Every structure is written in structure tokens, then in C-alpha cells.
XYZ file of C-alpha atoms in Angstrom:
715
model
C 1.296 12.480 -1.925
C -1.915 14.176 -3.154
C -0.037 15.129 -6.322
C 1.147 11.604 -7.083
C -2.326 10.174 -6.417
C -3.637 12.700 -8.916
C -1.011 11.699 -11.492
C -1.842 7.999 -11.036
C -5.538 8.764 -11.443
C -4.907 10.791 -14.605
C -2.799 8.015 -16.160
C -5.444 5.402 -15.423
C -8.180 7.586 -16.904
C -6.089 8.048 -20.059
C -5.843 4.260 -20.246
C -9.624 3.978 -20.025
C -9.667 2.602 -16.465
C -12.688 4.203 -14.751
C -11.504 3.651 -11.185
C -8.629 5.999 -11.918
C -11.110 8.621 -10.768
C -10.966 7.009 -7.300
C -7.199 7.596 -7.106
C -7.661 11.211 -8.188
C -10.418 11.794 -5.624
C -8.301 10.104 -2.941
C -5.594 12.693 -3.560
C -8.117 15.525 -3.240
C -9.655 13.990 -0.106
C -6.240 13.538 1.497
C -5.503 17.240 1.015
C -8.910 18.366 2.280
C -8.676 16.146 5.363
C -5.447 17.967 6.135
C -7.286 21.277 5.630
C -4.963 22.277 2.780
C -7.020 23.258 -0.288
C -3.845 24.240 -2.128
C -2.776 20.609 -2.119
C -6.230 19.610 -3.400
C -5.639 21.871 -6.388
C -2.228 20.244 -6.806
C -3.889 16.815 -6.903
C -6.215 17.997 -9.676
C -3.261 19.522 -11.513
C -1.443 16.203 -11.154
C -4.444 14.414 -12.630
C -4.331 16.654 -15.677
C -0.572 16.232 -16.033
C -0.809 12.441 -15.728
C -3.605 12.268 -18.308
C -1.737 14.510 -20.747
C 1.526 12.588 -20.362
C -0.116 9.188 -20.886
C -2.285 10.440 -23.743
C 0.795 11.874 -25.513
C 2.653 8.560 -25.280
C -0.367 6.476 -26.329
C -1.293 8.700 -29.265
C 2.201 8.861 -30.754
C 2.311 6.738 -33.952
C 4.961 4.081 -34.403
C 6.997 4.852 -37.546
C 7.486 1.126 -38.227
C 3.756 0.404 -38.588
C 3.748 0.710 -42.426
C 6.379 -2.050 -42.616
C 4.539 -4.631 -40.474
C 4.582 -7.971 -42.250
C 7.599 -7.067 -44.389
C 11.017 -8.719 -44.499
C 13.548 -6.045 -43.509
C 17.191 -5.563 -42.584
C 17.763 -3.031 -39.804
C 20.829 -1.505 -38.202
C 20.856 0.233 -34.839
C 22.043 0.315 -31.256
C 21.377 -2.953 -29.429
C 21.254 -2.647 -25.624
C 20.541 -6.299 -24.923
C 16.802 -5.715 -24.849
C 15.773 -3.320 -27.631
C 17.155 -2.283 -31.006
C 17.113 1.509 -31.343
C 17.037 2.976 -34.842
C 18.116 6.517 -35.698
C 16.162 6.869 -38.955
C 13.307 6.479 -38.429
C 13.627 7.130 -34.702
C 12.140 3.952 -33.272
C 12.753 1.053 -30.908
C 11.752 -2.563 -31.402
C 12.132 -5.976 -29.809
C 14.075 -8.767 -31.523
C 13.123 -12.463 -31.446
C 14.937 -14.697 -30.926
C 17.072 -12.426 -28.812
C 20.583 -12.195 -30.318
C 23.360 -13.871 -28.382
C 25.628 -10.928 -29.141
C 26.092 -8.381 -26.408
C 25.189 -4.691 -26.605
C 26.617 -2.681 -29.476
C 25.801 -1.810 -33.069
C 23.714 -4.594 -34.597
C 22.587 -5.318 -38.143
C 19.803 -7.857 -38.182
C 17.309 -9.230 -40.709
C 13.839 -10.626 -40.104
C 10.130 -9.956 -40.451
C 8.380 -7.129 -38.620
C 5.196 -8.125 -36.792
C 2.909 -6.536 -34.233
C 3.531 -7.651 -30.629
C 1.238 -10.275 -29.158
C -1.123 -9.745 -26.253
C -1.831 -12.186 -23.439
C -3.391 -15.132 -25.265
C -2.979 -17.665 -22.470
C -3.762 -17.441 -18.728
C -0.672 -16.373 -16.838
C 1.064 -15.634 -20.123
C 3.293 -12.750 -21.023
C 1.449 -9.748 -22.457
C 4.154 -8.635 -24.857
C 2.100 -5.790 -26.326
C 1.325 -4.253 -22.919
C 4.901 -4.651 -21.720
C 6.355 -2.995 -24.807
C 3.817 -0.192 -24.506
C 4.945 0.424 -20.926
C 8.582 0.878 -22.006
C 7.968 4.152 -23.847
C 8.064 7.669 -22.464
C 7.761 11.295 -23.435
C 11.378 11.423 -24.646
C 11.855 7.718 -25.435
C 10.147 5.971 -28.393
C 7.697 3.222 -27.488
C 8.683 -0.179 -28.949
C 5.769 -0.978 -31.227
C 7.005 -3.883 -33.334
C 8.889 -7.161 -33.033
C 11.460 -8.435 -35.511
C 10.824 -12.204 -35.640
C 13.009 -14.856 -37.213
C 15.915 -12.524 -36.511
C 19.254 -13.324 -38.157
C 22.284 -11.281 -37.165
C 24.216 -9.970 -40.182
C 26.849 -7.879 -38.386
C 27.741 -6.855 -34.858
C 30.096 -4.256 -33.438
C 30.679 -4.566 -29.656
C 29.674 -1.722 -27.412
C 32.291 0.980 -26.905
C 32.565 4.016 -24.666
C 32.181 3.957 -20.900
C 29.617 1.152 -20.876
C 31.855 -1.020 -23.052
C 34.819 -0.319 -20.767
C 32.692 -1.020 -17.679
C 31.357 -4.260 -19.158
C 34.874 -5.487 -19.941
C 35.852 -4.805 -16.349
C 32.955 -6.932 -15.090
C 34.088 -9.856 -17.260
C 37.869 -9.682 -16.964
C 39.258 -12.998 -15.751
C 35.838 -14.486 -14.935
C 34.079 -17.566 -16.276
C 31.122 -17.065 -18.606
C 28.620 -17.757 -15.848
C 30.338 -15.474 -13.346
C 30.575 -12.693 -15.940
C 26.903 -13.123 -16.849
C 25.932 -12.811 -13.190
C 28.080 -9.702 -12.704
C 26.491 -8.012 -15.709
C 23.052 -8.759 -14.280
C 23.958 -7.468 -10.820
C 25.868 -4.350 -11.880
C 24.169 -3.358 -15.162
C 20.801 -5.075 -14.944
C 21.600 -6.908 -18.213
C 20.125 -10.390 -17.831
C 20.602 -11.480 -21.463
C 23.589 -13.742 -20.795
C 22.439 -15.125 -17.450
C 19.121 -16.126 -19.070
C 20.993 -18.665 -21.190
C 22.828 -20.257 -18.265
C 21.686 -23.523 -16.667
C 22.813 -25.327 -13.535
C 21.571 -28.557 -15.087
C 19.310 -29.666 -17.929
C 15.995 -27.917 -17.391
C 17.252 -26.024 -14.324
C 17.928 -22.466 -15.480
C 19.930 -20.056 -13.337
C 17.197 -17.397 -13.555
C 14.575 -19.929 -12.447
C 16.737 -20.874 -9.468
C 17.005 -17.226 -8.401
C 13.223 -16.835 -8.744
C 12.412 -20.006 -6.776
C 14.823 -18.941 -4.031
C 13.234 -15.504 -3.772
C 16.433 -13.866 -5.048
C 15.255 -12.610 -8.449
C 15.415 -9.012 -7.214
C 19.209 -9.287 -6.952
C 19.395 -9.209 -10.750
C 17.226 -6.097 -11.024
C 19.086 -2.918 -10.183
C 17.438 -1.261 -7.202
C 17.972 0.552 -3.929
C 20.351 -2.133 -2.742
C 22.862 -1.204 -5.447
C 22.536 2.523 -4.753
C 22.756 2.064 -0.977
C 25.827 -0.201 -1.120
C 27.771 1.868 -3.644
C 27.011 5.279 -2.101
C 27.434 3.831 1.395
C 30.992 2.724 0.638
C 31.772 6.099 -0.964
C 30.358 8.044 2.013
C 32.349 5.846 4.403
C 35.569 6.544 2.483
C 34.897 10.305 2.477
C 34.253 10.218 6.225
C 37.557 8.396 6.732
C 39.269 11.101 4.673
C 37.764 13.789 6.901
C 35.595 15.403 4.207
C 33.121 18.078 5.271
C 29.405 17.137 5.191
C 28.833 19.095 1.972
C 31.461 16.958 0.192
C 30.715 13.816 2.191
C 27.146 13.653 0.903
C 27.167 16.096 -2.013
C 29.759 14.222 -4.084
C 27.922 10.847 -3.972
C 24.672 12.678 -4.820
C 26.295 14.335 -7.844
C 27.610 10.974 -9.086
C 24.190 9.292 -9.027
C 23.015 10.825 -12.328
C 26.087 9.588 -14.280
C 25.537 6.218 -12.587
C 21.921 6.149 -13.818
C 23.046 6.932 -17.367
C 25.670 4.183 -17.121
C 23.248 1.448 -16.087
C 20.357 2.928 -18.158
C 17.018 3.932 -16.608
C 14.538 1.336 -15.425
C 11.744 1.795 -12.882
C 13.536 0.313 -9.879
C 16.940 1.932 -10.362
C 15.412 5.303 -11.311
C 13.368 5.270 -8.109
C 16.419 4.350 -6.078
C 18.584 7.079 -7.634
C 15.934 9.761 -7.043
C 15.394 8.744 -3.439
C 19.105 8.311 -2.771
C 19.929 11.716 -4.269
C 17.201 13.416 -2.227
C 18.482 11.883 1.018
C 22.111 12.746 0.271
C 21.292 16.331 -0.724
C 19.224 16.803 2.435
C 22.117 15.527 4.551
C 24.585 17.723 2.670
C 22.410 20.774 3.397
C 21.991 19.796 7.036
C 18.246 19.245 6.679
C 18.240 15.685 8.025
C 16.471 12.751 6.409
C 13.323 13.503 4.362
C 9.920 12.110 5.313
C 9.767 8.548 3.881
C 6.261 8.725 2.398
C 6.871 12.155 0.900
C 10.153 10.928 -0.545
C 8.487 7.886 -2.103
C 5.780 10.122 -3.578
C 8.428 12.454 -4.992
C 10.191 9.519 -6.658
C 6.902 8.259 -8.099
C 6.155 11.714 -9.535
C 9.599 11.966 -11.106
C 9.184 8.498 -12.643
C 5.589 8.715 -13.864
C 5.522 12.147 -15.445
C 8.164 11.314 -18.111
C 7.312 7.574 -18.207
C 3.549 7.419 -17.483
C 3.072 3.815 -18.580
C 5.657 2.586 -16.118
C 2.602 2.431 -13.880
C 1.749 -0.852 -15.675
C 5.288 -2.222 -15.425
C 5.741 -5.068 -12.938
C 9.193 -3.754 -12.024
C 7.713 -0.373 -11.081
C 4.970 -1.983 -9.009
C 7.341 -4.326 -7.186
C 9.860 -1.574 -6.501
C 7.409 0.902 -4.986
C 5.392 -1.700 -3.071
C 8.585 -3.064 -1.549
C 9.898 0.339 -0.480
C 6.485 1.280 0.956
C 6.519 -1.894 3.020
C 10.085 -1.216 4.173
C 8.966 2.000 5.880
C 7.652 -0.247 8.664
C 10.944 -2.064 9.256
C 11.620 -0.473 12.651
C 8.094 -1.240 13.874
C 8.393 -4.910 12.960
C 11.931 -5.149 14.328
C 10.594 -3.787 17.616
C 8.207 -6.741 17.798
C 10.987 -9.318 17.514
C 12.787 -10.642 20.616
C 15.068 -7.944 22.054
C 17.814 -10.495 22.757
C 18.368 -10.975 19.017
C 21.115 -8.792 17.460
C 19.712 -5.510 16.155
C 21.168 -6.025 12.662
C 19.550 -9.467 12.444
C 16.169 -8.105 13.529
C 16.375 -5.390 10.880
C 17.383 -7.870 8.159
C 14.571 -10.291 9.039
C 12.007 -7.486 9.231
C 13.063 -5.950 5.916
C 12.973 -9.293 4.097
C 9.563 -10.262 5.474
C 8.071 -6.843 4.756
C 9.383 -6.763 1.190
C 7.914 -10.220 0.552
C 4.551 -9.374 2.120
C 4.339 -5.994 0.407
C 4.878 -7.460 -3.049
C 2.950 -10.695 -2.455
C -0.097 -10.061 -4.692
C 2.025 -8.877 -7.623
C 4.535 -11.727 -7.325
C 1.843 -14.381 -6.892
C -0.422 -13.050 -9.625
C 2.353 -12.384 -12.138
C 4.663 -15.349 -11.645
C 2.202 -17.946 -10.341
C 4.390 -19.028 -7.443
C 5.713 -17.831 -4.109
C 9.149 -18.791 -2.770
C 9.068 -20.498 0.612
C 12.758 -20.018 1.447
C 13.063 -16.315 0.652
C 13.939 -15.326 4.219
C 16.981 -17.565 4.810
C 18.114 -17.236 1.185
C 18.084 -13.431 1.362
C 19.857 -13.368 4.720
C 22.734 -15.408 3.296
C 22.766 -13.680 -0.100
C 22.637 -10.239 1.531
C 26.004 -10.794 3.199
C 27.575 -11.756 -0.151
C 25.964 -8.846 -2.001
C 27.284 -6.348 0.564
C 30.804 -7.106 -0.669
C 30.087 -8.143 -4.260
C 28.255 -5.013 -5.457
C 30.940 -2.449 -4.447
C 33.740 -4.711 -5.673
C 31.971 -5.247 -8.993
C 31.480 -1.508 -9.417
C 35.177 -0.846 -8.846
C 36.026 -3.643 -11.290
C 33.828 -2.001 -13.889
C 35.625 1.309 -13.447
C 38.985 -0.456 -13.864
C 37.885 -2.037 -17.149
C 40.254 -4.683 -18.551
C 42.659 -3.936 -15.673
C 40.227 -5.496 -13.195
C 41.389 -9.108 -13.550
C 43.306 -9.203 -10.211
C 40.345 -7.711 -8.329
C 37.991 -10.124 -10.044
C 39.713 -13.049 -8.359
C 37.766 -12.030 -5.258
C 34.649 -11.017 -7.227
C 34.652 -14.400 -8.950
C 34.704 -16.241 -5.633
C 31.826 -14.132 -4.336
C 29.869 -14.603 -7.571
C 30.326 -18.373 -7.329
C 29.164 -18.265 -3.709
C 26.020 -16.348 -4.722
C 25.337 -18.811 -7.540
C 25.723 -21.674 -5.061
C 23.208 -20.037 -2.719
C 20.709 -19.634 -5.566
C 21.240 -23.200 -6.796
C 20.801 -24.682 -3.307
C 17.782 -22.682 -2.171
C 16.275 -22.802 -5.670
C 15.715 -26.547 -5.272
C 13.307 -25.946 -2.391
C 9.551 -26.279 -3.044
C 7.525 -23.213 -4.002
C 3.888 -22.388 -3.311
C 1.918 -22.414 -6.567
C -0.621 -19.645 -6.970
C -3.460 -18.956 -9.372
C -4.637 -15.683 -10.849
C -5.648 -13.061 -8.270
C -9.055 -11.488 -8.809
C -10.870 -8.640 -7.107
C -11.876 -10.843 -4.159
C -8.254 -11.844 -3.627
C -7.147 -8.205 -3.599
C -9.837 -7.339 -1.037
C -8.834 -10.311 1.133
C -5.176 -9.308 0.934
C -5.970 -5.694 1.850
C -8.114 -6.837 4.795
C -5.387 -9.118 6.142
C -2.809 -6.383 5.595
C -4.976 -3.911 7.496
C -5.270 -6.318 10.415
C -1.490 -6.724 10.465
C -1.026 -2.948 10.398
C -3.389 -2.503 13.341
C -1.447 -5.161 15.246
C 1.783 -3.264 14.582
C 0.161 -0.106 15.946
C -1.005 -2.002 19.023
C -4.693 -1.475 18.197
C -5.613 -5.171 17.995
C -4.239 -8.329 19.565
C -2.116 -10.832 17.679
C -4.867 -13.459 17.861
C -7.307 -11.061 16.176
C -4.879 -10.288 13.356
C -4.108 -13.986 12.893
C -7.801 -14.879 12.923
C -8.486 -12.253 10.255
C -5.717 -13.679 8.105
C -7.046 -17.244 8.419
C -10.600 -16.080 7.679
C -9.435 -14.303 4.524
C -7.555 -17.407 3.384
C -10.610 -19.576 4.005
C -13.006 -17.254 2.209
C -10.827 -17.025 -0.888
C -10.442 -20.819 -1.004
C -14.152 -21.566 -0.574
C -15.341 -20.864 -4.155
C -12.922 -23.422 -5.601
C -14.008 -26.010 -3.045
C -17.724 -25.391 -3.405
C -17.725 -25.169 -7.198
C -14.729 -26.980 -8.704
C -13.919 -26.380 -12.345
C -15.568 -28.403 -15.130
C -13.994 -27.228 -18.354
C -11.755 -27.927 -21.297
C -9.033 -25.322 -21.871
C -7.386 -25.210 -25.296
C -4.173 -23.351 -24.516
C -2.742 -21.036 -27.140
C 0.771 -22.433 -27.524
C 1.354 -21.131 -31.030
C 1.909 -23.765 -33.698
C 1.427 -26.681 -31.336
C -1.042 -28.452 -29.070
C -1.848 -28.388 -25.373
C -5.309 -29.067 -23.938
C -6.278 -29.078 -20.276
C -9.293 -31.111 -19.109
C -10.528 -30.190 -15.614
C -13.159 -32.184 -13.752
C -13.762 -32.662 -10.030
C -11.381 -35.468 -9.160
C -9.563 -35.510 -12.495
C -7.124 -33.073 -14.094
C -5.618 -34.160 -17.422
C -3.230 -32.334 -19.744
C -3.160 -33.579 -23.326
C 0.235 -32.563 -24.794
C 2.366 -29.617 -23.681
C 3.306 -27.835 -26.879
C 6.704 -27.280 -28.411
C 8.576 -25.056 -30.816
C 10.185 -26.617 -33.882
C 13.573 -25.136 -34.710
C 13.604 -22.799 -31.710
C 15.146 -22.830 -28.244
C 12.022 -21.260 -26.696
C 10.726 -23.501 -23.903
C 6.973 -23.579 -24.561
C 6.382 -26.019 -21.717
C 8.221 -24.006 -19.090
C 7.441 -20.495 -20.351
C 3.848 -20.878 -21.573
C 2.151 -24.079 -20.403
C 3.396 -24.177 -16.796
C 2.528 -20.493 -16.080
C -0.903 -21.075 -17.619
C -1.534 -24.086 -15.386
C -0.491 -22.101 -12.324
C -2.685 -19.156 -13.309
C -5.626 -21.546 -13.623
C -4.948 -22.864 -10.131
C -3.695 -26.287 -11.263
C -1.256 -27.605 -8.676
C -1.024 -31.193 -9.855
C -2.001 -33.383 -12.806
C -3.594 -36.774 -12.511
C -2.747 -37.631 -16.113
C -0.358 -36.119 -18.642
C -0.833 -37.424 -22.185
C 1.963 -37.400 -24.773
C -0.092 -38.132 -27.875
C 2.780 -38.884 -30.269
C 6.439 -38.179 -30.964
C 6.141 -34.709 -32.506
C 8.062 -31.713 -31.171
C 5.093 -29.328 -31.338
C 3.065 -31.659 -29.103
C 5.410 -33.097 -26.487
C 8.607 -31.036 -26.343
C 7.104 -29.208 -23.344
C 6.305 -32.431 -21.440
C 9.611 -32.565 -19.480
C 9.115 -28.991 -18.231
C 5.614 -29.858 -16.987
C 6.931 -32.994 -15.261
C 9.579 -30.902 -13.515
C 7.147 -28.210 -12.414
C 4.110 -30.178 -11.171
C 3.344 -33.505 -9.502
C 1.974 -35.898 -12.151
C 0.087 -39.123 -11.425
C 0.612 -40.930 -14.755
C 2.160 -40.264 -18.149
C 0.133 -41.767 -20.996
C 1.759 -42.636 -24.311
C 0.539 -44.540 -27.341
C 3.380 -45.741 -29.528
C 6.485 -46.038 -27.363
C 8.748 -45.207 -30.269
C 12.394 -46.054 -29.744
C 15.183 -43.622 -30.533
C 13.089 -40.479 -30.859
C 14.932 -37.700 -28.963
C 11.793 -35.729 -28.032
C 9.876 -38.749 -26.707
C 13.006 -40.149 -25.056
C 13.443 -36.851 -23.163
C 9.860 -37.035 -21.904
C 10.218 -40.670 -20.812
C 13.566 -39.998 -19.138
C 12.110 -37.109 -17.152
C 9.164 -39.276 -16.104
C 11.562 -41.953 -14.893
C 13.649 -39.383 -13.025
C 10.512 -38.039 -11.308
C 9.111 -41.483 -10.523
C 6.047 -40.951 -12.721
C 4.516 -44.222 -13.995
C 4.297 -44.493 -17.796
C 1.175 -46.172 -19.184
C 0.881 -47.332 -22.794
C -2.801 -46.771 -23.533
C -4.932 -48.608 -26.078
C -8.409 -48.323 -27.548
C -11.034 -48.825 -24.859
C -8.947 -47.617 -21.906
C -11.069 -45.309 -19.778
C -11.052 -43.075 -16.711
C -14.164 -41.686 -15.030
C -14.744 -38.789 -12.662
C -17.669 -36.617 -11.576
C -20.139 -38.182 -13.994
C -17.794 -37.829 -16.965
C -15.739 -40.413 -18.850
C -12.556 -40.085 -20.897
C -12.099 -42.933 -23.368
C -9.121 -43.782 -25.573
C -10.157 -44.231 -29.243
C -6.733 -44.751 -30.756
C -4.272 -46.474 -31.071
C -5.322 -50.107 -31.100
C -1.727 -51.200 -30.474
C -1.873 -53.939 -33.114
C -0.007 -52.244 -35.939
C 2.140 -49.133 -35.965
C 2.353 -46.701 -38.826
C 5.591 -45.273 -40.191
C 4.131 -41.781 -39.744
C 4.090 -40.646 -36.102
C 0.890 -38.663 -36.709
C -1.016 -41.876 -37.493
C -0.070 -43.285 -34.077
C -1.578 -40.358 -32.151
C -3.505 -40.979 -28.953
C -7.113 -39.919 -29.641
C -9.670 -39.402 -26.839
C -13.336 -38.686 -26.315
C -14.855 -36.885 -23.346
C -18.474 -37.634 -22.431
C -20.430 -35.816 -19.741
C -24.213 -35.812 -19.268
C -24.963 -36.363 -22.934
C -22.320 -33.918 -24.173
C -19.388 -35.299 -26.208
C -16.038 -33.950 -27.369
C -13.127 -35.558 -29.220
C -9.400 -34.825 -29.262
C -7.756 -36.433 -32.282
C -4.071 -35.533 -32.030
C -2.559 -35.403 -35.518
C -4.545 -38.241 -37.092
C -5.090 -38.071 -40.845
C -8.467 -38.716 -42.474
C -8.036 -42.493 -42.602
C -7.093 -42.650 -38.929
C -10.030 -40.421 -37.978
C -12.423 -42.736 -39.757
C -11.007 -45.834 -38.066
C -11.060 -44.159 -34.654
C -14.768 -43.409 -35.134
C -15.501 -40.786 -32.468
C -19.246 -40.851 -33.155
C -21.568 -37.876 -32.838
C -19.887 -34.859 -31.231
C -20.778 -31.517 -29.760
C -17.186 -30.274 -29.843
C -14.316 -31.355 -32.073
C -10.658 -30.600 -31.482
C -9.510 -30.603 -35.116
C -6.599 -32.887 -35.827
C -3.194 -31.678 -37.013
C -3.849 -27.932 -36.614
C -6.295 -27.888 -39.537
C -4.113 -29.723 -42.050
C -5.915 -30.525 -45.316
C -5.133 -34.210 -44.709
C -7.290 -34.227 -41.552
C -10.865 -33.309 -40.540
C -12.229 -35.164 -43.561
C -15.752 -35.170 -44.934
C -16.387 -38.698 -43.591
C -15.558 -37.605 -40.037
C -17.725 -34.507 -40.246
C -20.656 -36.479 -41.659
C -20.415 -38.886 -38.730
C -19.619 -36.372 -35.971
C -21.622 -33.262 -37.047
C -19.847 -31.097 -34.429
C -21.569 -27.818 -33.606
C -18.166 -26.289 -32.746
C -14.595 -26.993 -33.765
C -11.414 -25.756 -32.105
C -8.215 -25.490 -34.159
C -4.969 -25.089 -32.225
C -2.681 -23.188 -34.580
C -0.122 -20.381 -34.645
C 2.073 -18.564 -37.149
C 3.282 -21.212 -39.570
C 4.520 -21.893 -43.082
C 2.493 -25.098 -43.497
C -0.696 -23.393 -44.592
C -2.597 -24.388 -41.429
C -5.533 -24.278 -41.209
C -6.026 -25.217 -44.860
C -8.822 -23.473 -46.801
C -10.242 -26.876 -47.744
C -10.672 -27.770 -44.063
C -12.332 -24.445 -43.294
C -14.649 -24.972 -46.268
C -15.579 -28.481 -45.095
C -16.320 -27.196 -41.589
C -18.424 -24.345 -42.962
C -20.381 -26.788 -45.123
C -20.953 -28.989 -42.049
C -22.284 -25.965 -40.139
C -19.554 -26.138 -37.491
C -18.412 -22.881 -35.910
C -14.617 -22.560 -35.886
C -12.553 -21.260 -32.962
C -8.881 -20.685 -33.819
C -6.312 -20.078 -31.097
C -4.277 -17.848 -33.425
C -7.293 -15.535 -33.657
C -9.052 -15.772 -30.291
C -6.226 -16.998 -28.051
C -6.888 -19.597 -25.379
C -10.359 -21.159 -25.619
C -12.110 -22.156 -22.374
C -15.074 -24.507 -22.886
C -17.472 -25.448 -20.067
C -18.225 -29.131 -19.557
C -21.842 -29.875 -18.504
């Protein structure tokens, strides 16, 4: 344990995180408190090893860097997540992800640098890719965008044989689930939906079952458990009974490919089996966990930043207290049930801050869902493994596997419809509150404090973390970085309005569900009073249905209720399905809250233009003498007719198109600051003429493609 604390401290210091020194010193202090100076030296040695390992990975150049920005055609091994090249030796991500399964892939596209986290609650692609490298594995440092598959050769060898066994005789959805459960390959299951807008992966996450599709200790325990049971039935000696399963774990790891959770499970499982084979009994749990962390972090130091690594180790640390918690449950309950309930609750509590902070929501039905799913998994995992070994001959066995897979999908679909608890970003105060409540619960388990004291501490921590938001509610405008699209959040005490929800033209990426909704959750938005669909353009309102599905919405505002437009029709249909009133707004419509007023400038509703952009809903926000305008995609003529008046802040229309943000508007408005919502595009946005006009008007420009999400305080 001192050694692994030292390694963690060294990695953090290499990453430039000063409090890594605290982890290193904690390892030294732990050894000295035990009066073992040799272990203190080991902690310091671990710190040096962790720093050196992380520094080596971080300093290694990416051979694809010289080709960033270039159109290229590449050929390599595709594992469903990364494309691995042999010359130069490199790995890279591919977007959009090819529908073809693992194998040899030839693909064309443009190489770009990965993006960071440009939106609250968003995916930090650059950090995630950086965490996937190791001492012996190249770090993915580039993304091939606009990818077009030229040729594909299906995967061969043992993995190809195993994959065919998992799919033999099954439906596409069943086969996709089996590949996720047995190989950790979630590429196919990510494309499956139970219904429009209700993805299978989302259902598993909402039900608290997402961990079933990430290979972990459950897979190792079930597979080795069945093998040990068979060897016992055959009368094998202890050396064979435990030694053979231990020896097979390394080939198993190579088959499924290393990831943080399965690597940890294999290391811990092998250590336990070897100890039993040698007659040494079970190893100390904390020492075993520390050993696994050392074995993971020394070759893969940046796994420390990987959410999968964090969830896996936090869960297994929490599970060490299963017997204590089970002992607190009523003795009349069956022992197996008490253990299952305790393990599920502990795993959820142990990973709570990571799950809440990363995914913005907490499942409320995780306990019953896991109890039911656990029974199915106990049979499905071993059967699926045998089917994989049988390859194409597994069709008869897969009759049973298919039924079990369908049952598991039904569990996820049913429990996934239950409500979830939305959660915002977790700051330092939230971590301290969580640790305090956790400490109180630990003392209760040890019998040091009464239950009422532990419960009171928990309630006090919840109250204290909620107080800042109650005492000082947000007053801001948030221009979300949704790429080449628009989405603006207006937050006032008593009024939360979202103007548009982004979209992605010519792509199946769900900007609303994958970018806007997580951002709203990270900002602590649990409901919207008003959702505005400014006009029937994909890049503005394609994400509206996803927002309507994810959050309670008071009203949906539209301007021109255009008939026959598929994007607008989808938004209106979802509003009807959710019982959300639709309001056709006109010039002069207004809402007020907390000393601020939002006023509709456009449309008048008298005449409609053939161009959807000219029918955009335009708004002004006024608060204590400060004014801002949001002009949708209006062109210069529409801007002039809307007449926003003098402004402090302008949301430039149409992503900086040369046909908008005209000289007449700027002469009238004289905005001190202008925000342009724009992403990678081939339209030439923002146009140099617009930037020149803004510079001449003395307006400072804030572009979401350069600075990410822009948060602007409202007086």
C-alpha cells in the first residue's frame, strides 16, 4: 500500500498536479506509523517509478503529428475502438466509428488533433486518448475525421473464432450484447435502440447496469468459478484445481484485450488462485488491491485518469466491507440475499462521486435491477464463454444464451424507464462532504457511532452542499460549444430557458443527447421553463427531442410552425408525446423573472419568408440596464427590421455568416462583446468580412471553436 500511494503521487506530480505530493507523503507516513522504514523507502521508490513511467509516456512524440490537417488513407488493425498502424507504429481514433467489426481496415479521412472538454459535462477526448497509452502501447494522439471505409477484412485467429461463436444463431441485438458482455466490445450495442431515442446503452446506464458491459471481476469470478467447480467434481488436487484456472487467466486477458477493469480482475483473481494452489489461503484484500493497482499503473500510468480504472478500484475497495454491511441486515434474511444487497449498495456508494460527476445522473433502481440481472449473468457469462470457444459450432448452445440475453435486455429496458437523479458537477466541497458522510458511515459500521449520528451527518452534508445554490442562484448566459450549431442557456432565479439544442448536419451523432443534455446536468439544470426552437434548421433544433426526453420542460416556443419539415416535426411530435405545450411566439411576447426581461423581437407573424433563417425567433435579454440579443440565423435585412437597439452583448446571427451581423446592426447596437457559436465547417464561418466589421465596431469577439463554452454573468 505505501508503494502504490507513492506511485500514484509520482504520476500526479508528472502530470503537474501539486497535491500528488500528498499521496506520496501519505505512503511514507503509513509506513512510518507501522514502524517500518523500509516500506517508507519503498514508497519513495514508487514515487520515482510512477513519475518516470508517466513522464516517459507523456514525452513520447506521436508520429502522426506532422500529418495533422492532411487528407490521408490509412490501413491497420481495427479493434472496434482504435486503428493500430504498423508503419509508423501508432494508434488513432476514427470518427465516425466504422460499422465494420474488428479486423484489417483501410480508411480515408482527415487527421486532426483530439478535442478537449469544451462544454460542461462534456467528453474530454484529448485526455481520454492520452490515458489509453502505456509504456509498451502507443498513445492515440490523433483522430481521423470524416472517415470513409475503403476496405475491410474481418478479424481472424482466436478472437475471430470466438466472436463468431458469440454470434452464431443469435439476432443482431443479442449478438451485440454478447460481444459487449464477453469481449467488452460495445461498438455494435451502441447502435441498438429499444425505441426511437431510447438507446440500449442508455437503458443499461439508467438502470444502473452499465457495468455489465465492461469486463470486470464478475466475468473472471464466474468463469473461473465454474472451472474450479468442474475440477473439484473431477477430483483434481488443489494444485490443479486452482493452478490451472490461474494459468488460463493470462490467455483470457489477451483474448479480451487489456482494459483497466479486466486487468485488475485478472491480477487479483490470479493472485487468489495461486495462493490457494500453494496452500497459503486468501491474500489480504487491501494488499491485493494495492498489488493490482501497482501492476496496472506502472505499465499504464495514465490509467489513473481513466474513469474505468477509478470505478473499478473504488468499487472493489467498497466491496471489502460486504460482510460488515451484511451483518447489519436482518439475520432472518437469506445469507446470499444479504450479501447481494450489501455488495450492490457498497459498489454504488463507493463509486457515487465518479458516476455522478462524470455521467450527471444516478440510477435510482440499481439495487433491484442488479439483483435480477445478477441471476441472469451467473448463467449467461459462462455459457457465452463456452459458446465463444465453440466458434461457429455454438448455434445449439446459443439457443439458451439467446433466451438469457433477451431476458437481460428486457430487464435493462424495463428498469431503464425508471427516473434517475440528475446531478451537477462535483467540486472540492462536494468531495469533502462525500468523504465526511462516508467516514460517518464507516464509524457506524465499526460500532463507534450510533445510526442517528451517521444519518444526521449525511443530512447535514447534503444540506451544506445544497445551500450555495439556494442562497446565490445562477444569473448567467451560457453559450454551449456544440460545434457548428447553436445552443444557449439563460439562467435566472425563477427562469431557465434553453435557446436551441444544436444538431449535426449529415451525421448520426446526437448532439442533443450527447452534448447538450450532459452539459445541462453538469450545470445543475434539472428542468427548463422554456425551450426555444428558433427555426427549422438541423444545426439548431435537431437536439430538441433529446432535451425533451431528458428533462421536464414547461413550454416549447416556436416561431414559424413550418409544415412538413422533418426536423421541426420531430421536435413537435416529441413535445406532444411529453405533454409539453407549444407556443407560437410573436414580436412583443415577454417573460420576466428576478428583475430581468426576455422579449421576442422576431418574427412578427404577418408574413413568412421562403428562407427558414429569415423566420428565426430573435430575443433580447434586459437586466438592470444591461442588454443582450440572440438573433438566430437572421440575415442583415431581418436584423435591421428586428431592431434590437443598443446592446452590451451580441450573439452573432448565423455563426458569423457574411450575410449577417451587418454594418447597420452594429451601428445601432454598438456591442462591447460578440459571441459567435461556430465549429469546424466548410461554409467559411465566421466570414472575414464579419470579423472585420466587428473589429471596426470595437466589439471583442468570443468564438466557441476557439474558447469553448462561454459563460457570461448577467447583472
